[in-house]
CSV table of C-alpha atoms in Angstrom, one decimal:
chain,number,residue,atom,x,y,z
A,224,MET,CA,-57.6,11.8,11.7
A,225,LEU,CA,-56.4,11.9,15.0
A,226,GLN,CA,-54.4,15.2,16.3
A,227,PRO,CA,-55.2,17.2,19.4
A,228,LYS,CA,-58.7,19.4,20.4
A,229,ARG,CA,-56.8,22.3,21.7
A,230,THR,CA,-52.4,22.4,22.2
A,231,LYS,CA,-50.5,25.4,24.4
A,232,TYR,CA,-48.6,26.0,21.5
A,233,ARG,CA,-49.4,26.1,18.4
A,234,LYS,CA,-45.6,25.1,16.6
A,235,ALA,CA,-43.3,22.6,17.9
A,236,GLN,CA,-39.8,22.3,17.5
A,237,LYS,CA,-38.3,19.7,15.3
A,238,GLY,CA,-36.6,17.8,18.5
A,239,ARG,CA,-35.2,14.6,17.4
A,240,ILE,CA,-36.2,10.4,18.4
A,241,HIS,CA,-33.6,9.1,21.1
A,242,GLY,CA,-33.8,5.7,22.8
A,243,ASN,CA,-36.1,3.2,23.6
A,244,ALA,CA,-39.6,3.2,25.1
A,245,LYS,CA,-40.1,3.6,28.8
A,246,GLY,CA,-43.0,2.8,28.5
A,247,GLY,CA,-46.2,2.1,25.7
A,248,ALA,CA,-44.0,-1.6,25.4
A,249,SER,CA,-45.9,-3.9,26.3
A,250,LEU,CA,-49.7,-4.9,25.7
A,251,ASN,CA,-52.1,-3.6,27.9
A,252,PHE,CA,-55.1,-4.6,26.0
A,253,GLY,CA,-55.5,-7.1,23.0
A,254,ALA,CA,-53.6,-10.5,22.5
A,255,TYR,CA,-51.7,-9.1,19.5
A,256,GLY,CA,-49.5,-5.8,19.1
A,257,LEU,CA,-47.5,-4.0,16.2
A,258,LYS,CA,-44.4,-2.4,17.9
A,259,ALA,CA,-41.8,-0.3,16.3
A,260,ILE,CA,-38.5,-1.7,16.4
A,261,THR,CA,-36.9,1.4,14.2
A,262,PRO,CA,-37.2,5.5,15.6
A,263,GLY,CA,-39.6,7.3,12.8
A,264,ARG,CA,-42.2,9.8,13.2
A,265,ILE,CA,-45.3,8.3,12.4
A,266,THR,CA,-48.0,10.8,10.7
A,267,ALA,CA,-51.6,10.9,11.8
A,268,ARG,CA,-52.7,9.9,7.2
A,269,GLN,CA,-50.1,7.0,8.4
A,270,ILE,CA,-52.0,5.7,11.5
A,271,GLU,CA,-55.6,6.6,9.8
A,272,ALA,CA,-54.1,4.3,6.1
A,273,ALA,CA,-52.6,1.6,8.8
A,274,ARG,CA,-56.1,1.0,11.1
A,275,ARG,CA,-58.0,1.2,7.5
A,276,THR,CA,-55.7,-1.9,6.2
A,277,ILE,CA,-56.3,-3.4,10.0
A,278,THR,CA,-59.4,-3.3,10.4
A,279,ARG,CA,-60.3,-4.3,6.9
A,280,HIS,CA,-58.3,-7.1,6.6
A,281,MET,CA,-60.5,-7.7,10.1
A,282,ARG,CA,-64.0,-8.0,8.4
A,283,ARG,CA,-65.6,-7.2,10.9
A,284,GLN,CA,-64.2,-9.0,13.8
A,285,GLY,CA,-61.9,-8.0,16.7
A,286,ARG,CA,-61.5,-4.7,18.2
A,287,ILE,CA,-58.1,-2.6,17.5
A,288,TRP,CA,-56.4,0.1,20.2
A,289,ILE,CA,-54.3,2.9,18.6
A,290,ARG,CA,-51.3,3.7,21.4
A,291,ILE,CA,-50.2,6.5,19.8
A,292,PHE,CA,-51.4,9.9,19.6
A,293,PRO,CA,-49.9,12.5,16.9
A,294,ASP,CA,-49.9,15.1,19.1
A,295,ILE,CA,-46.7,17.2,17.8
A,296,PRO,CA,-47.1,19.6,14.7
A,297,VAL,CA,-44.9,20.1,12.0
A,298,SER,CA,-44.8,23.0,10.5
A,299,THR,CA,-43.6,23.1,6.4
A,300,LYS,CA,-43.0,26.9,4.4
A,301,PRO,CA,-44.8,27.2,1.3
A,302,ALA,CA,-43.0,26.5,-1.9
A,303,GLU,CA,-41.1,29.2,-3.7
A,304,VAL,CA,-40.8,31.0,-0.7
A,305,ARG,CA,-37.2,32.5,0.3
A,306,GLN,CA,-35.6,31.3,3.6
A,307,GLY,CA,-36.2,33.3,6.8
A,308,LYS,CA,-39.1,35.5,7.6
A,309,GLY,CA,-40.4,33.1,10.5
A,310,LYS,CA,-41.6,29.4,10.8
A,311,GLY,CA,-44.0,27.9,8.5
A,312,THR,CA,-47.5,27.0,9.1
A,313,PRO,CA,-48.4,23.7,10.8
A,314,GLU,CA,-49.2,21.7,8.6
A,315,TYR,CA,-49.9,17.9,9.9
A,316,TRP,CA,-49.3,16.4,13.5
A,317,ILE,CA,-46.7,13.3,14.4
A,318,ALA,CA,-46.4,11.2,16.7
A,319,ARG,CA,-42.3,10.5,18.1
A,320,VAL,CA,-42.3,6.6,18.1
A,321,LYS,CA,-39.4,5.3,20.0
A,322,ARG,CA,-38.2,1.9,19.8
A,323,GLY,CA,-39.8,-0.3,21.4
A,324,ARG,CA,-42.9,1.3,21.6
A,325,ILE,CA,-46.6,-0.5,20.3
A,326,ILE,CA,-48.3,1.2,17.8
A,327,PHE,CA,-51.0,-1.0,17.5
A,328,GLU,CA,-53.2,-3.8,19.4
A,329,LEU,CA,-55.7,-6.2,18.6
A,330,ASP,CA,-57.7,-8.8,20.1
A,331,GLY,CA,-60.8,-11.0,19.4
A,332,VAL,CA,-59.1,-12.4,15.4
A,333,THR,CA,-57.2,-15.4,15.3
A,334,GLU,CA,-53.5,-14.9,15.2
A,335,VAL,CA,-52.7,-15.6,10.9
A,336,ILE,CA,-55.3,-12.6,10.6
A,337,ALA,CA,-53.5,-10.6,13.2
A,338,ARG,CA,-50.4,-11.1,11.9
A,339,ARG,CA,-51.5,-10.4,8.4
A,340,ALA,CA,-53.7,-7.3,9.3
A,341,PHE,CA,-50.6,-5.6,10.6
A,342,GLU,CA,-48.0,-6.9,8.1
A,343,LEU,CA,-50.6,-4.7,6.0
A,344,ALA,CA,-50.3,-1.8,8.4
A,345,SER,CA,-46.7,-2.4,8.2
A,346,ALA,CA,-46.0,-1.1,4.9
A,347,LYS,CA,-48.2,2.0,5.8
A,348,LEU,CA,-45.6,3.6,8.2
A,349,PRO,CA,-41.6,4.5,8.0
A,350,ASN,CA,-40.8,2.2,11.3
A,351,GLN,CA,-39.7,-1.2,11.3
A,352,THR,CA,-42.0,-2.8,13.7
A,353,LYS,CA,-42.3,-6.3,14.6
A,354,PHE,CA,-45.6,-8.6,16.3
A,355,VAL,CA,-46.0,-9.5,19.1
A,356,GLN,CA,-48.0,-11.2,21.9
A,357,ARG,CA,-49.2,-12.2,25.0
A,358,ALA,CA,-47.8,-15.3,26.1
A,359,GLY,CA,-49.6,-18.2,26.6
A,360,ASN,CA,-52.0,-17.4,23.0
B,526,MET,CA,-51.0,-27.3,44.3
B,527,VAL,CA,-48.4,-26.8,41.5
B,528,GLU,CA,-45.5,-28.8,41.0
B,529,ALA,CA,-42.0,-27.2,41.7
B,530,VAL,CA,-40.3,-26.6,38.4
B,531,THR,CA,-37.0,-27.0,39.0
B,532,VAL,CA,-33.6,-24.2,37.8
B,533,SER,CA,-30.5,-24.2,38.3
B,534,VAL,CA,-28.9,-20.5,39.6
B,535,GLU,CA,-25.4,-19.8,40.6
B,536,VAL,CA,-24.4,-17.2,42.7
B,537,ARG,CA,-23.9,-13.3,41.5
B,538,GLU,CA,-20.6,-12.0,43.2
B,539,ARG,CA,-20.5,-8.4,41.5
B,540,THR,CA,-23.7,-5.8,41.4
B,541,GLY,CA,-24.2,-2.6,39.7
B,542,LYS,CA,-24.6,-2.6,35.7
B,543,GLY,CA,-21.2,-3.1,34.3
B,544,ALA,CA,-20.6,-6.5,36.3
B,545,ALA,CA,-25.0,-7.6,35.4
B,546,ARG,CA,-24.3,-6.3,31.1
B,547,ALA,CA,-21.5,-8.7,31.5
B,548,GLN,CA,-24.2,-11.8,33.2
B,549,ARG,CA,-26.4,-10.9,30.2
B,550,ARG,CA,-23.3,-10.6,27.4
B,551,ALA,CA,-22.2,-14.0,29.4
B,552,GLY,CA,-25.7,-15.7,28.5
B,553,ARG,CA,-26.9,-15.7,31.7
B,554,ILE,CA,-29.6,-13.0,33.7
B,555,PRO,CA,-29.2,-11.7,36.2
B,556,ALA,CA,-32.1,-12.5,39.4
B,557,VAL,CA,-31.9,-11.5,43.0
B,558,ILE,CA,-33.7,-13.8,45.6
B,559,TYR,CA,-35.3,-12.4,48.9
B,560,GLY,CA,-37.8,-12.5,50.9
B,561,ASP,CA,-38.7,-14.6,53.8
B,562,LYS,CA,-36.6,-12.1,56.8
B,563,GLN,CA,-33.0,-13.7,55.7
B,564,ASP,CA,-30.9,-11.4,53.2
B,565,PRO,CA,-31.0,-11.2,49.8
B,566,ILE,CA,-28.5,-13.1,47.3
B,567,THR,CA,-27.4,-12.0,43.7
B,568,ILE,CA,-28.1,-14.9,41.2
B,569,SER,CA,-27.9,-15.7,37.9
B,570,VAL,CA,-29.9,-17.2,35.6
B,571,ASP,CA,-29.0,-19.1,32.3
B,572,ASP,CA,-30.7,-17.1,29.9
B,573,ARG,CA,-32.4,-19.9,27.4
B,574,GLU,CA,-33.9,-21.4,30.7
B,575,LEU,CA,-35.3,-18.5,32.0
B,576,THR,CA,-36.8,-17.8,28.4
B,577,LYS,CA,-38.6,-20.9,28.7
B,578,LEU,CA,-39.8,-20.4,32.1
B,579,PHE,CA,-41.2,-16.9,31.1
B,580,HIS,CA,-43.3,-17.2,28.0
B,581,SER,CA,-45.7,-19.4,29.7
B,582,PRO,CA,-48.5,-17.2,31.3
B,583,ARG,CA,-48.1,-18.5,34.8
B,584,PHE,CA,-44.6,-17.5,35.2
B,585,PHE,CA,-45.9,-15.5,38.0
B,586,THR,CA,-48.2,-18.3,39.5
B,587,GLN,CA,-45.4,-21.0,39.3
B,588,ILE,CA,-43.1,-22.2,42.2
B,589,PHE,CA,-39.5,-22.0,41.8
B,590,GLU,CA,-37.1,-24.0,43.1
B,591,LEU,CA,-34.2,-23.3,43.0
B,592,ASN,CA,-30.9,-25.1,42.8
B,593,LEU,CA,-28.2,-22.5,44.2
B,594,ASP,CA,-24.6,-25.4,45.3
B,595,GLY,CA,-27.2,-27.7,46.2
B,596,GLU,CA,-28.9,-25.7,48.4
B,597,LYS,CA,-32.6,-25.4,47.2
B,598,HIS,CA,-34.7,-22.4,47.7
B,599,GLN,CA,-38.5,-22.5,47.5
B,600,VAL,CA,-39.0,-19.3,45.5
B,601,LEU,CA,-42.0,-17.2,43.5
B,602,ALA,CA,-41.3,-14.7,40.5
B,603,ARG,CA,-42.3,-11.7,41.6
B,604,ASP,CA,-41.0,-9.4,39.0
B,605,LEU,CA,-39.6,-9.9,35.4
B,606,GLN,CA,-37.5,-7.2,33.7
B,607,VAL,CA,-37.8,-6.8,29.9
B,608,HIS,CA,-35.6,-4.6,27.2
B,609,PRO,CA,-38.7,-2.6,25.8
B,610,VAL,CA,-37.2,-4.0,21.7
B,611,THR,CA,-35.8,-7.2,22.0
B,612,ASP,CA,-38.5,-8.5,24.4
B,613,GLY,CA,-36.0,-10.5,26.4
B,614,PRO,CA,-35.1,-10.9,29.8
B,615,LEU,CA,-33.2,-8.1,31.4
B,616,HIS,CA,-34.2,-9.0,35.4
B,617,VAL,CA,-36.0,-11.2,38.0
B,618,ASP,CA,-36.8,-10.9,40.8
B,619,PHE,CA,-37.5,-14.6,43.1
B,620,MET,CA,-39.4,-14.5,46.4
B,621,ARG,CA,-39.3,-16.9,49.1
B,622,PHE,CA,-42.0,-17.6,50.9
B,623,ASN,CA,-43.4,-19.9,54.3
B,624,GLN,CA,-45.9,-21.7,55.2
B,625,GLU,CA,-47.4,-18.0,56.7
B,626,THR,CA,-47.1,-16.3,53.8
B,627,ARG,CA,-50.3,-14.4,52.0
B,628,ILE,CA,-49.4,-13.1,48.5
B,629,VAL,CA,-51.3,-11.2,45.9
B,630,LEU,CA,-51.1,-12.8,43.3
B,631,LEU,CA,-52.0,-12.1,39.1
B,632,ILE,CA,-54.2,-15.1,38.5
B,633,PRO,CA,-54.8,-15.7,34.6
B,634,ALA,CA,-58.4,-15.2,33.9
B,635,THR,CA,-59.6,-18.4,30.9
B,636,PHE,CA,-63.0,-17.9,29.2
B,637,ILE,CA,-65.0,-21.3,28.2
B,638,ASN,CA,-67.9,-22.0,25.9
B,639,ASP,CA,-67.7,-18.9,23.4
B,640,GLU,CA,-69.5,-21.2,20.7
B,641,LEU,CA,-73.0,-21.2,23.1
B,642,SER,CA,-72.6,-17.0,23.9
B,643,PRO,CA,-75.1,-15.6,21.0
B,644,GLY,CA,-73.3,-12.6,21.6
B,645,LEU,CA,-70.2,-13.4,19.9
B,646,LYS,CA,-71.8,-15.7,17.3
B,647,ARG,CA,-73.4,-12.5,16.2
B,648,GLY,CA,-69.7,-10.9,15.7
B,649,GLY,CA,-69.5,-9.3,18.8
B,650,VAL,CA,-65.9,-9.5,20.8
B,651,LEU,CA,-64.8,-10.7,24.2
B,652,ASN,CA,-63.7,-7.5,25.3
B,653,ILE,CA,-61.3,-8.7,28.2
B,654,VAL,CA,-60.9,-6.4,30.9
B,655,ARG,CA,-59.3,-8.7,33.3
B,656,ARG,CA,-57.1,-10.9,31.4
B,657,GLU,CA,-55.3,-11.7,35.6
B,658,VAL,CA,-57.5,-11.4,38.7
B,659,GLU,CA,-55.7,-9.7,41.4
B,660,LEU,CA,-55.9,-12.6,44.1
B,661,LEU,CA,-54.5,-13.2,48.2
B,662,CYS,CA,-53.8,-16.1,48.2
B,663,SER,CA,-50.9,-18.5,49.7
B,664,PRO,CA,-48.1,-19.7,47.4
B,665,LEU,CA,-48.8,-23.0,48.4
B,666,ASN,CA,-51.8,-22.8,47.4
B,667,ILE,CA,-52.4,-20.9,44.1
B,668,PRO,CA,-55.7,-21.6,42.0
B,669,GLY,CA,-54.0,-22.3,38.1
B,670,GLU,CA,-56.7,-20.2,36.6
B,671,LEU,CA,-60.4,-18.9,37.3
B,672,VAL,CA,-62.6,-20.4,34.7
B,673,PHE,CA,-65.8,-18.3,33.3
B,674,ASP,CA,-68.3,-19.3,31.2
B,675,LEU,CA,-69.8,-17.6,28.6
B,676,GLU,CA,-72.5,-19.8,27.7
B,677,GLY,CA,-75.7,-17.4,27.0
B,678,LEU,CA,-73.8,-14.3,27.0
B,679,ASP,CA,-75.4,-11.3,24.2
B,680,ILE,CA,-73.9,-8.4,22.9
B,681,GLY,CA,-73.7,-5.7,25.6
B,682,ASP,CA,-73.6,-8.6,28.8
B,683,ALA,CA,-71.0,-8.6,31.3
B,684,ILE,CA,-68.9,-11.1,33.3
B,685,HIS,CA,-68.3,-10.8,36.9
B,686,ILE,CA,-66.0,-12.0,39.6
B,687,GLY,CA,-69.1,-13.2,41.3
B,688,ALA,CA,-69.9,-15.6,38.3
B,689,THR,CA,-67.3,-18.5,39.0
B,690,GLU,CA,-66.0,-19.7,42.4
B,691,LEU,CA,-63.0,-18.9,43.6
B,692,PRO,CA,-61.4,-22.2,45.7
B,693,GLU,CA,-61.4,-22.1,49.8
B,694,ASP,CA,-58.4,-19.9,51.4
B,695,VAL,CA,-58.5,-17.7,48.1
B,696,ALA,CA,-59.9,-14.0,48.2
B,697,THR,CA,-59.8,-10.8,46.0
B,698,THR,CA,-58.5,-7.8,46.9
B,699,THR,CA,-61.6,-5.9,47.2
B,700,ASP,CA,-65.4,-6.4,47.8
B,701,ARG,CA,-66.8,-5.0,44.7
B,702,ASP,CA,-68.3,-7.5,41.8
B,703,PHE,CA,-65.9,-5.6,38.9
B,704,THR,CA,-66.0,-6.7,35.8
B,705,VAL,CA,-63.5,-9.2,34.3
B,706,ALA,CA,-65.1,-9.2,30.9
B,707,THR,CA,-68.0,-7.6,28.1
B,708,ILE,CA,-69.4,-9.1,25.2
B,709,SER,CA,-69.3,-5.7,23.1
B,710,ALA,CA,-69.9,-5.4,18.8
B,711,PRO,CA,-67.1,-5.1,17.1
B,712,THR,CA,-64.8,-2.1,15.9
B,713,LEU,CA,-67.5,-0.3,13.4
B,714,MET,CA,-66.0,-1.0,10.3
B,715,PRO,CA,-66.6,2.3,8.4
B,716,SER,CA,-65.3,1.0,5.1
B,717,ASP,CA,-69.0,0.6,3.3
B,718,GLU,CA,-68.9,4.7,3.4
B,719,GLU,CA,-65.5,5.2,2.7
B,720,GLU,CA,-65.3,2.9,-0.5
B,721,ALA,CA,-68.0,4.6,-1.8
B,722,GLU,CA,-67.1,8.0,-1.3
B,723,PRO,CA,-63.5,7.7,0.0
B,724,GLU,CA,-62.3,11.4,-0.3
B,725,GLU,CA,-65.8,13.2,1.4
B,726,GLY,CA,-65.4,11.1,4.3
B,727,GLU,CA,-61.8,12.5,4.8
B,728,GLU,CA,-62.8,15.7,3.6
B,729,GLY,CA,-65.6,15.4,6.5
B,730,MET,CA,-63.2,14.4,9.2
B,731,ASP,CA,-61.2,17.2,8.9
B,732,GLY,CA,-63.7,19.9,8.4
B,733,GLU,CA,-65.8,19.2,12.0
B,734,GLU,CA,-62.3,19.2,13.4
B,735,GLY,CA,-61.7,22.4,11.5
B,736,VAL,CA,-64.6,23.9,13.4
B,737,ASP,CA,-63.7,21.8,16.7
B,738,GLY,CA,-60.3,24.1,16.9
B,739,GLU,CA,-61.7,27.7,16.4
B,740,VAL,CA,-64.4,27.3,19.3
B,741,VAL,CA,-62.0,26.0,21.4
B,742,SER,CA,-58.4,27.0,20.0
B,743,GLU,CA,-57.8,29.1,16.8
B,744,ASP,CA,-54.4,27.6,17.3
B,745,THR,CA,-54.9,23.8,16.9
B,746,ALA,CA,-56.8,24.0,13.6
B,747,ILE,CA,-54.4,23.2,10.5
B,748,PRO,CA,-56.2,24.0,8.0
B,749,ASP,CA,-56.5,21.5,4.9
B,750,PRO,CA,-52.9,21.1,2.9
B,751,SER,CA,-54.8,21.4,-0.7
B,752,ASP,CA,-56.1,25.5,0.8
B,753,ASP,CA,-53.0,27.0,-1.0
B,754,GLY,CA,-54.1,30.7,1.1
B,755,ALA,CA,-54.0,29.3,4.0
B,756,ASN,CA,-50.0,28.6,3.5
B,757,SER,CA,-49.2,31.8,2.1
B,758,ASN,CA,-46.1,32.7,4.5
B,759,ASP,CA,-46.7,36.7,3.9
């Protein structure tokens, strides 16, 4: 799973996801892409599950690019612990994904395969997504 | 030379975001004509007409003839702003030119004979490094596309800009013989191993990262959620 090698601070504030993506909203590498149309937090596990689904559907063809990185630690409190006594321990990593952000890109496969792969991958993600492709493809 | 496409446009009297948004609500996309040492003109284009045009890969290499109240402007589209979510057009820049104008344009690269490439036959992927090549040329002599032949290329081979012959009066913006595409091996599919021992594969990965975290910084490593001892907050 994706996670940073090192971080400046161990815990992060919760934050909110406002507005549309300022960058990473257009295809940069592949011919097809999966774009988030609702905001959401995508965990490293979800990215990995979606990536596996795509790679398995492509069956040794094509190339995949992951355009998001889960660099925000999320902490949770253990079960049956009273409130207070400080912030919980970091448990998993998330990427904050704004509307319009390209999550995955694909190339080297047909449009039919790419569409189906992204449809399967989208089911693993919390955001609503749409399929995008480069002009002329 | 590519035939000019005629587009009818209207003058936009008001500028600013309020007026631009009003135009978009009315189904017209704000645009501007500038260049050739004349004053810029703020215009608007029909949304549906523009949407049809900009879905073509040749949108930026196509000469447009803008019909502005009977006055004709020969222009090139130099910039297009799109909405990050809907991918609909928000604003277009059109640039006038003359006979002496030399501009830098991104010309689409196309690849032929992929069935004659042993690398692609063996499951390799055409990794396009530059889908568009930056060329310096006259607007009156814009190459439609740059064609690259994939015949005989194997996995690990690269195609450079020198592999294609550029038309006369057209030059690249750098002297380097840069790479346009490579034939690379497909994305490694670890599914065979994963399907055999899916859980072990994941744990192994976490373990490695945990070790990395300890070496670089103790802060980053997030313990395995199944490890109850690490979750204790008391």
